[in-house]
Tab-separated table of C-alpha atoms and ligand atoms in Angstrom:
chain	number	residue	atom	x	y	z
A	1	UNK	CA	231.249	153.494	9.887
A	2	UNK	CA	233.370	152.429	12.858
A	3	UNK	CA	231.913	150.029	15.355
A	4	UNK	CA	230.294	151.678	18.368
A	5	UNK	CA	231.089	150.241	21.787
A	6	UNK	CA	228.609	151.705	24.250
A	7	UNK	CA	228.621	151.205	28.012
A	8	UNK	CA	225.300	151.241	29.848
A	9	UNK	CA	226.001	151.837	33.505
A	10	UNK	CA	222.319	151.433	34.470
A	11	UNK	CA	221.690	152.508	38.103
A	12	UNK	CA	225.362	152.277	39.021
A	13	UNK	CA	227.963	154.930	39.596
A	14	UNK	CA	228.864	157.547	42.194
A	15	UNK	CA	231.218	160.501	41.894
A	16	UNK	CA	234.107	158.237	42.851
A	17	UNK	CA	233.465	156.128	39.730
A	18	UNK	CA	234.282	159.031	37.426
A	19	UNK	CA	237.861	157.768	37.660
A	20	UNK	CA	236.786	154.865	35.402
A	21	UNK	CA	235.721	157.381	32.768
A	22	UNK	CA	238.942	159.316	33.230
A	23	UNK	CA	240.935	156.103	32.687
A	24	UNK	CA	238.968	155.128	29.574
A	25	UNK	CA	239.310	158.627	28.148
A	26	UNK	CA	243.080	158.501	28.690
A	27	UNK	CA	243.348	155.075	27.047
A	28	UNK	CA	241.345	156.280	24.060
A	29	UNK	CA	243.412	159.458	23.741
A	30	UNK	CA	246.663	157.504	23.696
A	31	UNK	CA	245.650	154.344	21.809
A	32	UNK	CA	243.169	155.774	19.247
A	33	UNK	CA	241.038	152.599	19.008
A	34	UNK	CA	239.169	151.676	15.826
A	35	UNK	CA	235.840	151.887	17.625
A	36	UNK	CA	233.796	154.878	18.717
A	37	UNK	CA	233.464	154.789	22.509
A	38	UNK	CA	230.369	155.932	24.403
A	39	UNK	CA	229.527	155.658	28.087
A	40	UNK	CA	226.012	156.184	29.417
A	41	UNK	CA	226.214	156.819	33.168
A	42	UNK	CA	223.164	157.627	35.310
A	43	UNK	CA	221.639	161.122	34.921
A	44	UNK	CA	223.428	162.363	38.029
A	45	UNK	CA	226.852	161.872	36.455
A	46	UNK	CA	226.204	162.977	32.863
A	47	UNK	CA	227.476	166.549	33.242
A	48	UNK	CA	230.551	165.623	35.231
A	49	UNK	CA	231.270	162.617	33.038
A	50	UNK	CA	231.241	164.811	29.965
A	51	UNK	CA	233.635	167.271	31.621
A	52	UNK	CA	235.885	164.366	32.597
A	53	UNK	CA	235.723	162.863	29.107
A	54	UNK	CA	236.616	166.244	27.575
A	55	UNK	CA	235.602	165.062	24.111
A	56	UNK	CA	237.955	162.074	24.158
A	57	UNK	CA	234.993	159.686	24.434
A	58	UNK	CA	231.286	160.379	24.009
A	59	UNK	CA	228.884	160.526	26.937
A	60	UNK	CA	225.242	159.541	26.667
A	61	UNK	CA	222.261	158.826	28.843
A	62	UNK	CA	219.889	155.908	29.424
A	63	UNK	CA	216.419	157.355	28.884
A	64	UNK	CA	214.618	160.627	28.224
A	65	UNK	CA	211.106	162.040	28.341
A	66	UNK	CA	209.508	162.743	24.946
A	67	UNK	CA	208.664	166.363	25.864
A	68	UNK	CA	210.919	169.420	25.917
A	69	UNK	CA	209.961	170.732	29.376
A	70	UNK	CA	206.964	170.962	31.676
A	71	UNK	CA	205.215	169.424	34.662
A	72	UNK	CA	206.765	165.946	34.579
A	73	UNK	CA	208.177	165.404	38.053
A	74	UNK	CA	211.310	163.308	38.026
A	75	UNK	CA	211.678	163.227	34.246
A	76	UNK	CA	214.532	164.532	32.116
A	77	UNK	CA	214.215	165.844	28.562
A	78	UNK	CA	216.548	165.149	25.681
A	79	UNK	CA	217.345	168.885	25.587
A	80	UNK	CA	218.469	168.730	29.235
A	81	UNK	CA	220.734	165.803	28.410
A	82	UNK	CA	222.213	167.670	25.486
A	83	UNK	CA	222.711	170.696	27.729
A	84	UNK	CA	224.586	168.443	30.198
A	85	UNK	CA	227.003	167.275	27.523
A	86	UNK	CA	225.311	164.084	26.298
A	87	UNK	CA	225.460	163.237	22.613
A	88	UNK	CA	223.391	160.039	22.689
A	89	UNK	CA	220.559	158.413	24.585
A	90	UNK	CA	219.474	154.788	24.962
A	91	UNK	CA	215.708	154.402	24.482
A	92	UNK	CA	213.490	151.344	24.834
A	93	UNK	CA	215.882	149.262	26.900
A	94	UNK	CA	214.083	146.073	27.959
A	95	UNK	CA	214.364	147.133	31.611
A	96	UNK	CA	212.362	150.275	30.726
A	97	UNK	CA	209.901	148.278	28.633
A	98	UNK	CA	209.402	145.669	31.364
A	99	UNK	CA	209.658	147.676	34.587
A	100	UNK	CA	208.108	150.927	33.351
A	101	UNK	CA	205.622	149.545	30.847
A	102	UNK	CA	207.107	151.425	27.911
A	103	UNK	CA	205.423	150.580	24.623
A	104	UNK	CA	206.836	150.777	21.114
A	105	UNK	CA	204.935	154.049	20.691
A	106	UNK	CA	206.597	155.485	23.823
A	107	UNK	CA	209.998	154.415	22.562
A	108	UNK	CA	209.294	155.952	19.157
A	109	UNK	CA	208.351	159.278	20.803
A	110	UNK	CA	211.548	159.212	22.861
A	111	UNK	CA	213.662	158.515	19.774
A	112	UNK	CA	212.021	161.497	18.074
A	113	UNK	CA	212.821	163.620	21.131
A	114	UNK	CA	216.442	162.498	20.946
A	115	UNK	CA	216.671	163.610	17.311
A	116	UNK	CA	214.954	166.907	18.128
A	117	UNK	CA	217.703	167.634	20.665
A	118	UNK	CA	220.470	166.498	18.326
A	119	UNK	CA	221.190	163.269	20.191
A	120	UNK	CA	221.949	159.888	18.662
A	121	UNK	CA	219.031	157.559	19.507
A	122	UNK	CA	220.084	154.040	20.483
A	123	UNK	CA	216.850	152.107	20.106
A	124	UNK	CA	216.783	148.740	21.910
A	125	UNK	CA	214.809	145.690	20.894
A	126	UNK	CA	214.957	142.022	21.842
A	127	UNK	CA	212.891	138.958	22.557
A	128	UNK	CA	212.229	137.173	25.850
A	129	UNK	CA	213.248	133.578	26.504
A	130	UNK	CA	209.655	132.393	25.973
A	131	UNK	CA	209.433	134.199	22.652
A	132	UNK	CA	212.631	132.571	21.452
A	133	UNK	CA	211.489	129.148	22.689
A	134	UNK	CA	208.212	129.530	20.804
A	135	UNK	CA	210.033	130.544	17.616
A	136	UNK	CA	208.417	133.992	17.444
A	137	UNK	CA	211.640	135.960	18.097
A	138	UNK	CA	212.046	137.220	14.527
A	139	UNK	CA	208.448	138.495	14.400
A	140	UNK	CA	208.713	140.039	17.872
A	141	UNK	CA	211.829	141.981	16.932
A	142	UNK	CA	210.332	143.010	13.600
A	143	UNK	CA	207.275	144.424	15.410
A	144	UNK	CA	209.497	146.275	17.877
A	145	UNK	CA	211.520	147.722	15.020
A	146	UNK	CA	208.517	148.924	13.058
A	147	UNK	CA	206.834	150.393	16.148
A	148	UNK	CA	209.883	151.933	17.814
A	149	UNK	CA	211.803	153.572	14.968
A	150	UNK	CA	210.369	156.900	13.784
A	151	UNK	CA	210.077	157.663	10.072
A	152	UNK	CA	213.195	159.246	8.622
A	153	UNK	CA	215.802	157.289	10.570
A	154	UNK	CA	219.330	157.329	9.201
A	155	UNK	CA	222.786	156.163	10.211
A	156	UNK	CA	223.736	159.544	11.732
A	157	UNK	CA	220.648	159.775	13.940
A	158	UNK	CA	219.965	156.186	14.879
A	159	UNK	CA	221.556	152.987	16.145
A	160	UNK	CA	219.673	149.761	16.838
A	161	UNK	CA	220.692	147.582	19.786
A	162	UNK	CA	219.577	143.962	19.637
A	163	UNK	CA	219.499	142.717	23.208
A	164	UNK	CA	217.808	139.377	23.856
A	165	UNK	CA	216.158	139.883	27.252
A	166	UNK	CA	217.295	136.467	28.428
A	167	UNK	CA	220.934	137.353	27.758
A	168	UNK	CA	220.957	140.590	29.765
A	169	UNK	CA	222.914	140.257	33.000
A	170	UNK	CA	222.657	136.462	32.913
A	171	UNK	CA	226.023	135.468	31.494
A	172	UNK	CA	224.144	133.643	28.694
A	173	UNK	CA	224.632	134.689	25.097
A	174	UNK	CA	223.044	133.409	21.902
A	175	UNK	CA	225.191	131.224	19.669
A	176	UNK	CA	227.070	133.149	16.989
A	177	UNK	CA	224.714	131.794	14.309
A	178	UNK	CA	221.737	133.051	16.308
A	179	UNK	CA	223.239	136.528	16.590
A	180	UNK	CA	224.068	136.508	12.872
A	181	UNK	CA	220.580	135.340	11.920
A	182	UNK	CA	218.907	138.056	13.992
A	183	UNK	CA	221.231	140.811	12.778
A	184	UNK	CA	220.596	139.742	9.167
A	185	UNK	CA	216.867	139.871	9.858
A	186	UNK	CA	217.139	143.337	11.422
A	187	UNK	CA	219.199	144.511	8.435
A	188	UNK	CA	216.540	143.147	6.090
A	189	UNK	CA	213.827	145.053	8.012
A	190	UNK	CA	215.887	148.277	8.004
A	191	UNK	CA	216.645	148.205	4.283
A	192	UNK	CA	213.047	147.225	3.532
A	193	UNK	CA	211.840	150.355	5.300
A	194	UNK	CA	214.654	152.882	4.851
A	195	UNK	CA	216.314	151.725	1.630
A	196	UNK	CA	220.020	152.496	1.303
A	197	UNK	CA	219.987	154.470	4.607
A	198	UNK	CA	218.849	151.281	6.315
A	199	UNK	CA	221.923	149.516	4.995
A	200	UNK	CA	224.249	151.726	7.030
A	201	UNK	CA	222.363	152.037	10.340
A	202	UNK	CA	224.548	150.312	12.923
A	203	UNK	CA	223.137	147.293	14.720
A	204	UNK	CA	224.754	146.654	18.113
A	205	UNK	CA	224.590	143.372	19.962
A	206	UNK	CA	223.954	143.561	23.717
A	207	UNK	CA	223.516	141.008	26.490
A	208	UNK	CA	226.366	139.571	28.580
A	209	UNK	CA	229.124	140.922	26.331
A	210	UNK	CA	232.410	140.522	28.181
A	211	UNK	CA	236.146	140.424	27.568
A	212	UNK	CA	235.948	136.696	26.785
A	213	UNK	CA	233.278	136.799	24.059
A	214	UNK	CA	233.649	140.306	22.587
A	215	UNK	CA	236.096	139.352	19.839
A	216	UNK	CA	233.902	136.609	18.412
A	217	UNK	CA	230.711	138.671	18.607
A	218	UNK	CA	232.261	141.822	17.134
A	219	UNK	CA	233.630	139.868	14.176
A	220	UNK	CA	230.169	138.698	13.074
A	221	UNK	CA	228.660	140.206	9.930
A	222	UNK	CA	226.241	143.080	10.519
A	223	UNK	CA	227.407	143.545	14.108
A	224	UNK	CA	228.136	147.266	14.241
A	225	UNK	CA	229.300	147.269	17.835
A	226	UNK	CA	228.133	146.309	21.308
A	227	UNK	CA	225.976	147.636	24.115
A	228	UNK	CA	227.683	146.539	27.311
A	229	UNK	CA	226.172	146.594	30.789
A	230	UNK	CA	228.031	145.020	33.697
A	231	UNK	CA	231.366	144.774	31.911
A	232	UNK	CA	231.399	148.516	31.160
A	233	UNK	CA	231.647	149.545	34.813
A	234	UNK	CA	235.375	148.948	35.139
A	235	UNK	CA	237.781	150.560	32.705
A	236	UNK	CA	239.965	147.466	32.541
A	237	UNK	CA	237.097	145.256	31.320
A	238	UNK	CA	235.620	147.852	29.004
A	239	UNK	CA	239.042	148.477	27.481
A	240	UNK	CA	239.429	144.756	26.728
A	241	UNK	CA	236.055	144.828	24.972
A	242	UNK	CA	236.612	147.898	22.817
A	243	UNK	CA	240.087	146.655	21.893
A	244	UNK	CA	238.334	143.700	20.238
A	245	UNK	CA	236.390	145.930	17.834
A	246	UNK	CA	236.959	145.163	14.184
A	247	UNK	CA	237.692	147.586	11.385
A	248	UNK	CA	234.708	147.985	9.078
A	249	UNK	CA	235.182	146.980	5.445
A	250	UNK	CA	235.810	150.094	3.363
B	1	LIG	P1	224.790	143.196	30.404
B	1	LIG	O1	223.698	144.318	30.043
B	1	LIG	O2	225.988	143.448	29.511
B	1	LIG	O3	225.100	143.395	31.859
B	1	LIG	O4	224.166	141.872	30.098
B	1	LIG	C1	223.530	144.773	28.740
B	1	LIG	C2	222.429	145.804	28.674
B	1	LIG	O5	221.410	145.642	29.364
B	1	LIG	O6	222.544	146.805	27.946
């Protein structure tokens, strides 16, 4: 499966920023990159972003409620996202886990909601700086994986994003060997639970990916793409990152 380069715009983006999506969509239409390209703008731009993208790149969202509809003021269901043109949703981002108290069980319910609506679930996991310093990072990520991924996951429905919390928005990235070791561990957990399906679920790396480090990170074994925050906001930077995607072995 091709690498997936996903942009997470977080709480950034006004109507005027749709030009960045227009530019990326044009680049993709003319250059046909190896990677699959996805941008997840804020809720307010999903419908217009998907019109702008016109199928040339995929548009996703950054969170969803586990329910279909009902009295949940301020929440958005996976079905609403699908209806707005989204084809994917990020769930369990560390900012949601930390600032909104989301548990593994919450994340699991949201991933199930994504599947129910026909969306790709991008399930995020990752350790804090303290957890890495104490040497518990592998166990922490294993627990997040087992609690956050619903039964029945497969490569069509699910992507895992490994994002060390300490690398997000800090400009710090793990050493290549550290990324490789964690991705190998995640792969081991996925195949242990899902068998051959687990072997093909893509594992993205996220956390301070930029035009300078993308090539090295995307060339690592078991790195199935990247989840990019700050460097996805401008087409010129995002283009440099997705141009560095590698062709998967056939
Ligand atoms: P960053 O964010 O690339 O700005 O570090 C990544 C993310 O939080 O998904």
